[in-house]
mmCIF file of C-alpha atoms in Angstrom:
data_model
loop_
_atom_site.group_PDB
_atom_site.id
_atom_site.type_symbol
_atom_site.label_atom_id
_atom_site.label_comp_id
_atom_site.label_asym_id
_atom_site.label_seq_id
_atom_site.Cartn_x
_atom_site.Cartn_y
_atom_site.Cartn_z
ATOM 1 C CA UNK A 9 162.696 -75.170 -184.146
ATOM 2 C CA UNK A 10 165.761 -75.498 -186.332
ATOM 3 C CA UNK A 11 168.590 -72.960 -186.687
ATOM 4 C CA UNK A 12 169.720 -71.741 -189.931
ATOM 5 C CA UNK A 13 173.012 -73.499 -189.177
ATOM 6 C CA UNK A 14 171.128 -76.704 -188.957
ATOM 7 C CA UNK A 15 169.222 -76.096 -191.982
ATOM 8 C CA UNK A 16 172.516 -75.265 -193.968
ATOM 9 C CA UNK A 17 173.702 -79.116 -193.018
ATOM 10 C CA UNK A 18 171.168 -80.577 -194.653
ATOM 11 C CA UNK A 19 170.719 -78.756 -197.507
ATOM 12 C CA UNK A 20 173.668 -78.598 -200.627
ATOM 13 C CA UNK A 21 175.878 -75.377 -199.959
ATOM 14 C CA UNK A 22 174.355 -72.266 -201.189
ATOM 15 C CA UNK A 23 170.493 -73.572 -201.595
ATOM 16 C CA UNK A 24 168.002 -72.744 -199.264
ATOM 17 C CA UNK A 25 164.244 -73.225 -199.996
ATOM 18 C CA UNK A 26 162.617 -69.843 -201.735
ATOM 19 C CA UNK A 27 158.734 -69.608 -201.496
ATOM 20 C CA UNK A 28 157.538 -68.621 -205.142
ATOM 21 C CA UNK A 29 153.899 -68.501 -204.048
ATOM 22 C CA UNK A 30 151.475 -69.340 -201.301
ATOM 23 C CA UNK A 31 147.972 -70.024 -201.488
ATOM 24 C CA UNK A 32 145.112 -71.007 -199.393
ATOM 25 C CA UNK A 33 142.373 -73.253 -200.637
ATOM 26 C CA UNK A 34 139.350 -72.344 -198.580
ATOM 27 C CA UNK A 35 137.444 -75.562 -197.339
ATOM 28 C CA UNK A 36 134.048 -75.684 -198.590
ATOM 29 C CA UNK A 37 134.077 -73.358 -201.454
ATOM 30 C CA UNK A 38 132.370 -74.274 -204.706
ATOM 31 C CA UNK A 39 135.011 -77.111 -206.204
ATOM 32 C CA UNK A 40 137.276 -76.071 -209.105
ATOM 33 C CA UNK A 41 139.379 -78.771 -210.412
ATOM 34 C CA UNK A 42 143.047 -78.335 -211.220
ATOM 35 C CA UNK A 43 143.477 -81.445 -213.671
ATOM 36 C CA UNK A 44 146.594 -83.541 -214.207
ATOM 37 C CA UNK A 45 149.433 -80.922 -214.559
ATOM 38 C CA UNK A 46 153.234 -80.418 -213.563
ATOM 39 C CA UNK A 47 155.735 -77.964 -212.795
ATOM 40 C CA UNK A 48 159.144 -77.615 -214.680
ATOM 41 C CA UNK A 49 160.957 -75.207 -212.247
ATOM 42 C CA UNK A 50 159.275 -75.649 -208.981
ATOM 43 C CA UNK A 51 158.204 -78.150 -206.406
ATOM 44 C CA UNK A 52 154.965 -78.064 -204.436
ATOM 45 C CA UNK A 53 154.483 -78.689 -200.520
ATOM 46 C CA UNK A 54 150.613 -78.620 -199.307
ATOM 47 C CA UNK A 55 149.190 -79.273 -196.091
ATOM 48 C CA UNK A 56 145.584 -80.416 -196.084
ATOM 49 C CA UNK A 57 143.917 -78.644 -192.901
ATOM 50 C CA UNK A 58 140.490 -80.128 -193.569
ATOM 51 C CA UNK A 59 138.668 -82.254 -195.943
ATOM 52 C CA UNK A 60 138.797 -85.833 -197.752
ATOM 53 C CA UNK A 61 140.152 -86.324 -200.847
ATOM 54 C CA UNK A 62 142.875 -88.033 -203.572
ATOM 55 C CA UNK A 63 146.472 -86.789 -204.425
ATOM 56 C CA UNK A 64 146.947 -88.502 -208.130
ATOM 57 C CA UNK A 65 150.829 -88.530 -208.855
ATOM 58 C CA UNK A 66 152.073 -90.238 -211.988
ATOM 59 C CA UNK A 67 150.507 -93.561 -211.697
ATOM 60 C CA UNK A 68 149.953 -93.720 -207.968
ATOM 61 C CA UNK A 69 146.984 -92.221 -205.819
ATOM 62 C CA UNK A 70 146.879 -91.481 -201.926
ATOM 63 C CA UNK A 71 143.810 -90.986 -199.652
ATOM 64 C CA UNK A 72 143.811 -87.265 -198.218
ATOM 65 C CA UNK A 73 142.524 -85.932 -194.927
ATOM 66 C CA UNK A 74 143.046 -83.474 -192.341
ATOM 67 C CA UNK A 75 147.062 -83.749 -191.303
ATOM 68 C CA UNK A 76 147.960 -84.815 -194.816
ATOM 69 C CA UNK A 77 151.146 -83.512 -195.971
ATOM 70 C CA UNK A 78 151.455 -83.957 -200.137
ATOM 71 C CA UNK A 79 154.874 -83.532 -201.878
ATOM 72 C CA UNK A 80 155.235 -82.365 -205.131
ATOM 73 C CA UNK A 81 158.468 -82.823 -206.775
ATOM 74 C CA UNK A 82 159.453 -80.883 -209.835
ATOM 75 C CA UNK A 83 158.319 -82.401 -213.599
ATOM 76 C CA UNK A 84 155.665 -85.119 -211.850
ATOM 77 C CA UNK A 85 152.205 -84.856 -213.242
ATOM 78 C CA UNK A 86 149.831 -84.687 -210.381
ATOM 79 C CA UNK A 87 146.411 -83.403 -209.255
ATOM 80 C CA UNK A 88 144.226 -82.898 -206.015
ATOM 81 C CA UNK A 89 140.747 -83.998 -205.969
ATOM 82 C CA UNK A 90 138.065 -83.297 -203.503
ATOM 83 C CA UNK A 91 135.967 -86.540 -202.610
ATOM 84 C CA UNK A 92 132.828 -83.913 -202.276
ATOM 85 C CA UNK A 93 131.705 -80.994 -204.864
ATOM 86 C CA UNK A 94 133.232 -78.415 -202.618
ATOM 87 C CA UNK A 95 136.801 -77.842 -202.142
ATOM 88 C CA UNK A 96 139.134 -79.647 -199.949
ATOM 89 C CA UNK A 97 140.953 -77.441 -197.669
ATOM 90 C CA UNK A 98 144.737 -76.816 -198.513
ATOM 91 C CA UNK A 99 147.607 -74.523 -197.721
ATOM 92 C CA UNK A 100 150.037 -74.637 -201.299
ATOM 93 C CA UNK A 101 153.292 -73.426 -201.410
ATOM 94 C CA UNK A 102 155.636 -73.463 -204.384
ATOM 95 C CA UNK A 103 159.254 -73.694 -204.041
ATOM 96 C CA UNK A 104 162.151 -73.423 -205.968
ATOM 97 C CA UNK A 105 165.589 -73.468 -205.008
ATOM 98 C CA UNK A 106 165.154 -76.758 -202.832
ATOM 99 C CA UNK A 107 168.153 -79.040 -202.947
ATOM 100 C CA UNK A 108 168.352 -81.751 -200.286
ATOM 101 C CA UNK A 109 171.607 -83.585 -199.983
ATOM 102 C CA UNK A 110 171.377 -86.705 -202.068
ATOM 103 C CA UNK A 111 168.154 -85.674 -204.067
ATOM 104 C CA UNK A 112 167.764 -84.018 -207.433
ATOM 105 C CA UNK A 113 167.233 -80.184 -207.234
ATOM 106 C CA UNK A 114 163.550 -79.120 -206.522
ATOM 107 C CA UNK A 115 162.831 -82.830 -205.242
ATOM 108 C CA UNK A 116 161.083 -82.692 -201.724
ATOM 109 C CA UNK A 117 161.216 -86.865 -201.348
ATOM 110 C CA UNK A 118 162.494 -89.446 -203.331
ATOM 111 C CA UNK A 119 160.686 -90.381 -206.137
ATOM 112 C CA UNK A 120 160.126 -93.629 -205.239
ATOM 113 C CA UNK A 121 158.604 -92.736 -201.488
ATOM 114 C CA UNK A 122 155.362 -91.841 -200.505
ATOM 115 C CA UNK A 123 154.306 -88.790 -201.495
ATOM 116 C CA UNK A 124 151.915 -87.905 -198.739
ATOM 117 C CA UNK A 125 152.374 -88.755 -195.348
ATOM 118 C CA UNK A 126 150.504 -88.179 -192.218
ATOM 119 C CA UNK A 127 151.694 -85.266 -189.920
ATOM 120 C CA UNK A 128 150.084 -86.758 -186.668
ATOM 121 C CA UNK A 129 150.949 -84.776 -183.521
ATOM 122 C CA UNK A 130 152.916 -82.340 -185.384
ATOM 123 C CA UNK A 131 149.382 -81.056 -187.227
ATOM 124 C CA UNK A 132 148.564 -78.407 -184.835
ATOM 125 C CA UNK A 133 152.159 -77.235 -185.373
ATOM 126 C CA UNK A 134 151.988 -77.364 -189.128
ATOM 127 C CA UNK A 135 148.770 -75.908 -189.718
ATOM 128 C CA UNK A 136 149.785 -72.698 -187.446
ATOM 129 C CA UNK A 137 152.851 -72.332 -189.509
ATOM 130 C CA UNK A 138 151.364 -72.407 -192.644
ATOM 131 C CA UNK A 139 148.610 -69.949 -191.637
ATOM 132 C CA UNK A 140 151.937 -67.950 -190.708
ATOM 133 C CA UNK A 141 153.666 -68.167 -193.754
ATOM 134 C CA UNK A 142 150.740 -67.409 -195.863
ATOM 135 C CA UNK A 143 149.986 -64.417 -194.048
ATOM 136 C CA UNK A 144 153.575 -62.861 -193.744
ATOM 137 C CA UNK A 145 153.973 -63.621 -197.220
ATOM 138 C CA UNK A 146 151.608 -61.035 -197.906
ATOM 139 C CA UNK A 147 153.413 -58.222 -195.881
ATOM 140 C CA UNK A 148 156.173 -56.160 -196.284
ATOM 141 C CA UNK A 149 159.659 -57.180 -196.723
ATOM 142 C CA UNK A 150 160.887 -58.171 -193.193
ATOM 143 C CA UNK A 151 157.526 -60.324 -192.848
ATOM 144 C CA UNK A 152 158.185 -62.048 -196.145
ATOM 145 C CA UNK A 153 161.696 -62.421 -194.809
ATOM 146 C CA UNK A 154 160.355 -64.004 -191.824
ATOM 147 C CA UNK A 155 157.931 -66.093 -194.014
ATOM 148 C CA UNK A 156 161.162 -67.305 -195.897
ATOM 149 C CA UNK A 157 162.738 -68.916 -192.909
ATOM 150 C CA UNK A 158 159.720 -70.341 -191.671
ATOM 151 C CA UNK A 159 159.150 -72.105 -194.983
ATOM 152 C CA UNK A 160 162.793 -73.549 -194.499
ATOM 153 C CA UNK A 161 161.944 -75.186 -191.151
ATOM 154 C CA UNK A 162 158.627 -76.395 -192.554
ATOM 155 C CA UNK A 163 160.086 -77.964 -195.367
ATOM 156 C CA UNK A 164 162.393 -79.806 -192.974
ATOM 157 C CA UNK A 165 159.857 -80.994 -190.601
ATOM 158 C CA UNK A 166 157.838 -82.419 -193.337
ATOM 159 C CA UNK A 167 160.586 -84.103 -195.232
ATOM 160 C CA UNK A 168 161.340 -85.925 -192.091
ATOM 161 C CA UNK A 169 158.061 -87.450 -191.862
ATOM 162 C CA UNK A 170 157.834 -91.126 -191.606
ATOM 163 C CA UNK A 171 157.858 -92.771 -194.784
ATOM 164 C CA UNK A 172 154.500 -94.633 -194.307
ATOM 165 C CA UNK A 173 151.896 -95.203 -197.222
ATOM 166 C CA UNK A 174 148.725 -93.334 -196.534
ATOM 167 C CA UNK A 175 146.516 -95.573 -198.357
ATOM 168 C CA UNK A 176 148.594 -95.898 -201.353
ATOM 169 C CA UNK A 177 147.001 -97.704 -204.497
ATOM 170 C CA UNK A 178 149.806 -99.294 -206.984
ATOM 171 C CA UNK A 179 149.293 -98.821 -210.465
ATOM 172 C CA UNK A 180 148.329 -101.806 -212.439
ATOM 173 C CA UNK A 181 151.314 -103.750 -213.717
ATOM 174 C CA UNK A 182 150.342 -103.632 -217.067
ATOM 175 C CA UNK A 183 152.827 -102.601 -220.163
ATOM 176 C CA UNK A 184 150.383 -101.594 -222.469
ATOM 177 C CA UNK A 185 148.549 -99.083 -220.149
ATOM 178 C CA UNK A 186 152.008 -97.371 -219.347
ATOM 179 C CA UNK A 187 153.001 -97.204 -222.709
ATOM 180 C CA UNK A 188 149.579 -95.560 -223.688
ATOM 181 C CA UNK A 189 149.894 -93.053 -220.915
ATOM 182 C CA UNK A 190 153.385 -92.473 -222.183
ATOM 183 C CA UNK A 191 152.026 -91.882 -225.857
ATOM 184 C CA UNK A 192 149.226 -89.748 -224.393
ATOM 185 C CA UNK A 193 151.538 -87.580 -222.231
ATOM 186 C CA UNK A 194 153.544 -86.688 -225.503
ATOM 187 C CA UNK A 195 151.328 -86.078 -228.050
ATOM 188 C CA UNK A 196 147.620 -84.893 -225.736
ATOM 189 C CA UNK A 197 147.913 -81.451 -227.511
ATOM 190 C CA UNK A 198 147.962 -83.018 -231.149
ATOM 191 C CA UNK A 199 145.166 -84.410 -233.103
ATOM 192 C CA UNK A 200 144.654 -87.719 -231.147
ATOM 193 C CA UNK A 201 142.033 -89.919 -230.683
ATOM 194 C CA UNK A 202 141.266 -93.752 -229.618
ATOM 195 C CA UNK A 203 141.849 -95.009 -232.859
ATOM 196 C CA UNK A 204 145.166 -93.273 -233.487
ATOM 197 C CA UNK A 205 146.470 -94.488 -230.003
ATOM 198 C CA UNK A 206 145.478 -98.233 -230.457
ATOM 199 C CA UNK A 207 147.102 -97.994 -233.742
ATOM 200 C CA UNK A 208 149.898 -96.603 -232.179
ATOM 201 C CA UNK A 209 150.069 -99.461 -229.673
ATOM 202 C CA UNK A 210 148.630 -102.319 -231.922
ATOM 203 C CA UNK A 211 145.715 -103.384 -229.814
ATOM 204 C CA UNK A 212 141.709 -103.106 -229.672
ATOM 205 C CA UNK A 213 140.036 -100.047 -228.811
ATOM 206 C CA UNK A 214 138.048 -101.892 -226.179
ATOM 207 C CA UNK A 215 140.885 -103.465 -224.769
ATOM 208 C CA UNK A 216 142.979 -99.998 -224.629
ATOM 209 C CA UNK A 217 140.237 -98.162 -222.988
ATOM 210 C CA UNK A 218 139.625 -101.667 -220.127
ATOM 211 C CA UNK A 219 143.257 -101.497 -219.274
ATOM 212 C CA UNK A 220 144.034 -97.770 -219.379
ATOM 213 C CA UNK A 221 141.251 -96.967 -217.182
ATOM 214 C CA UNK A 222 142.732 -99.650 -214.692
ATOM 215 C CA UNK A 223 145.891 -97.302 -214.092
ATOM 216 C CA UNK A 224 144.534 -93.725 -214.620
ATOM 217 C CA UNK A 225 140.868 -94.090 -213.127
ATOM 218 C CA UNK A 226 139.977 -92.321 -216.581
ATOM 219 C CA UNK A 227 139.365 -93.273 -220.076
ATOM 220 C CA UNK A 228 141.819 -92.362 -222.478
ATOM 221 C CA UNK A 229 139.955 -89.552 -224.130
ATOM 222 C CA UNK A 230 138.952 -88.268 -220.426
ATOM 223 C CA UNK A 231 142.894 -88.299 -219.832
ATOM 224 C CA UNK A 232 143.367 -86.377 -222.993
ATOM 225 C CA UNK A 233 140.881 -83.813 -221.698
ATOM 226 C CA UNK A 234 142.096 -83.569 -218.066
ATOM 227 C CA UNK A 235 145.747 -83.193 -219.484
ATOM 228 C CA UNK A 236 144.621 -80.415 -221.862
ATOM 229 C CA UNK A 237 142.663 -78.670 -219.281
ATOM 230 C CA UNK A 238 145.554 -78.643 -217.004
ATOM 231 C CA UNK A 239 147.913 -77.137 -219.329
ATOM 232 C CA UNK A 240 145.229 -74.373 -220.111
ATOM 233 C CA UNK A 241 145.105 -73.500 -216.381
ATOM 234 C CA UNK A 242 148.695 -73.202 -216.142
ATOM 235 C CA UNK A 243 148.916 -70.932 -218.820
ATOM 236 C CA UNK A 244 146.013 -68.976 -217.573
ATOM 237 C CA UNK A 245 147.902 -68.461 -214.400
ATOM 238 C CA UNK A 246 150.968 -67.606 -215.729
ATOM 239 C CA UNK A 247 150.502 -65.572 -218.786
ATOM 240 C CA UNK A 248 148.641 -63.094 -220.148
ATOM 241 C CA UNK A 249 147.798 -65.033 -223.306
ATOM 242 C CA UNK A 250 143.862 -65.046 -224.125
ATOM 243 C CA UNK A 251 141.521 -67.948 -224.117
ATOM 244 C CA UNK A 252 141.759 -68.074 -227.794
ATOM 245 C CA UNK A 253 145.178 -68.446 -227.773
ATOM 246 C CA UNK A 254 145.151 -71.043 -225.113
ATOM 247 C CA UNK A 255 142.573 -73.260 -226.475
ATOM 248 C CA UNK A 256 144.893 -73.601 -229.834
ATOM 249 C CA UNK A 257 147.861 -74.060 -227.945
ATOM 250 C CA UNK A 258 146.315 -77.386 -225.867
ATOM 251 C CA UNK A 259 144.446 -78.478 -228.892
ATOM 252 C CA UNK A 260 141.247 -77.183 -229.945
ATOM 253 C CA UNK A 261 140.221 -75.175 -232.702
ATOM 254 C CA UNK A 262 136.950 -74.577 -231.746
ATOM 255 C CA UNK A 263 137.009 -71.909 -228.801
ATOM 256 C CA UNK A 264 133.617 -72.288 -227.838
ATOM 257 C CA UNK A 265 134.076 -75.957 -227.379
ATOM 258 C CA UNK A 266 137.246 -75.268 -225.289
ATOM 259 C CA UNK A 267 135.016 -72.865 -222.922
ATOM 260 C CA UNK A 268 132.526 -75.526 -222.611
ATOM 261 C CA UNK A 269 134.811 -78.426 -221.654
ATOM 262 C CA UNK A 270 136.671 -75.945 -219.243
ATOM 263 C CA UNK A 271 133.518 -74.717 -217.224
ATOM 264 C CA UNK A 272 132.149 -78.466 -217.274
ATOM 265 C CA UNK A 273 135.307 -79.787 -215.687
ATOM 266 C CA UNK A 274 136.502 -76.583 -213.690
ATOM 267 C CA UNK A 275 133.422 -75.148 -212.798
ATOM 268 C CA UNK A 276 133.951 -71.546 -214.147
ATOM 269 C CA UNK A 277 134.903 -70.284 -217.339
ATOM 270 C CA UNK A 278 138.856 -69.948 -218.441
ATOM 271 C CA UNK A 279 138.862 -66.197 -217.898
ATOM 272 C CA UNK A 280 136.912 -66.215 -214.379
ATOM 273 C CA UNK A 281 139.228 -69.153 -213.157
ATOM 274 C CA UNK A 282 142.074 -66.947 -214.233
ATOM 275 C CA UNK A 283 141.071 -64.016 -212.025
ATOM 276 C CA UNK A 284 139.640 -66.291 -209.247
ATOM 277 C CA UNK A 285 143.108 -68.079 -208.781
ATOM 278 C CA UNK A 286 145.225 -64.638 -209.327
ATOM 279 C CA UNK A 287 143.037 -63.062 -206.603
ATOM 280 C CA UNK A 288 143.680 -65.811 -204.068
ATOM 281 C CA UNK A 289 147.552 -65.782 -205.069
ATOM 282 C CA UNK A 290 150.537 -64.499 -202.781
ATOM 283 C CA UNK A 291 153.676 -64.371 -204.869
ATOM 284 C CA UNK A 292 154.932 -64.456 -207.996
ATOM 285 C CA UNK A 293 152.434 -65.371 -211.009
ATOM 286 C CA UNK A 294 154.699 -67.926 -212.732
ATOM 287 C CA UNK A 295 154.171 -71.581 -211.791
ATOM 288 C CA UNK A 296 155.588 -73.674 -214.625
#
C-alpha cells in the first residue's frame, strides 16, 4: 500500500484526490440509463464488479466486464450502458482535486489513452477497497477521512494499470460525422431538426443519418434526445429545479412529452429518478 508521502510524489504539490460522492449501482436491478453527459468540475472513477456492458466516451466505445476500471476525465462526454435489461454492477466515485504530474487538473488518464483497463489479479483488492470506501464515506468524520486516504491509493493503483485497449472500437474516420456531432453538441438544447443539421453541413439527410450512426451508434435525432435526457438527469440530481423548468432548459416546451421521453429512456419518471438517485448517493449533490 502506498504511503501519504509517496502519493505526494505523483500528484502536484498541494493537490490530493477529494471524494465528492460515492454511489454503488446494484447489479441486477431494473435498468435506468444515464445517457451521454459530462462533468465540468470533477472526474469519475468506476469499477465494474459484475455484469457486461459498454462504456462510450466521446467517439470511442469499450467493452465492460467484471474487473473493468473505467476512467472519466473532466469535461468528457460519456455513458455506461448495460448489455441487458438490468443494471450492470458498478462502484462510482466522483472526485475533485486530482492533479497527476504531467496531466491537466481532474484528468485520471491521458485523453488519448485507453479509458477502460482490466484490473486483472488486482480485482479482489479493488472490489474490497471500493466497498470499504463506499461504506466509510457514509460514516463519521474519522471514517470519511479514512475513505479519502483509501481513495488516493485506489486512484494511484488504477492510474498505473497497463494501458491496453479493452476491445476498443475506433470512431469512423468521417469528417462529416465529426462535424455533425460537434454541431449537435453545441446546439442540442435548441430547436434542432434533421433538416437544420443537414442544411448547416451541406449534405443530404439520408447521407447524414448514415455516417452519423457509424460514429455514434445512434441516429442524429436519437443522439439529440440522449444528450437532452442526460443533461436533464444532471439538473435533476444537482438542483431543486422542477421537471417543468428542466424540460424547458433542455429543449422541450411540452412537459408531458418530456416526461414520456424520459420514462421511455430511463425507465422511471423524472421526479422518481431524482428520488431514487439521491437516496443511493453518498456525498455532495453537485455532479456538474
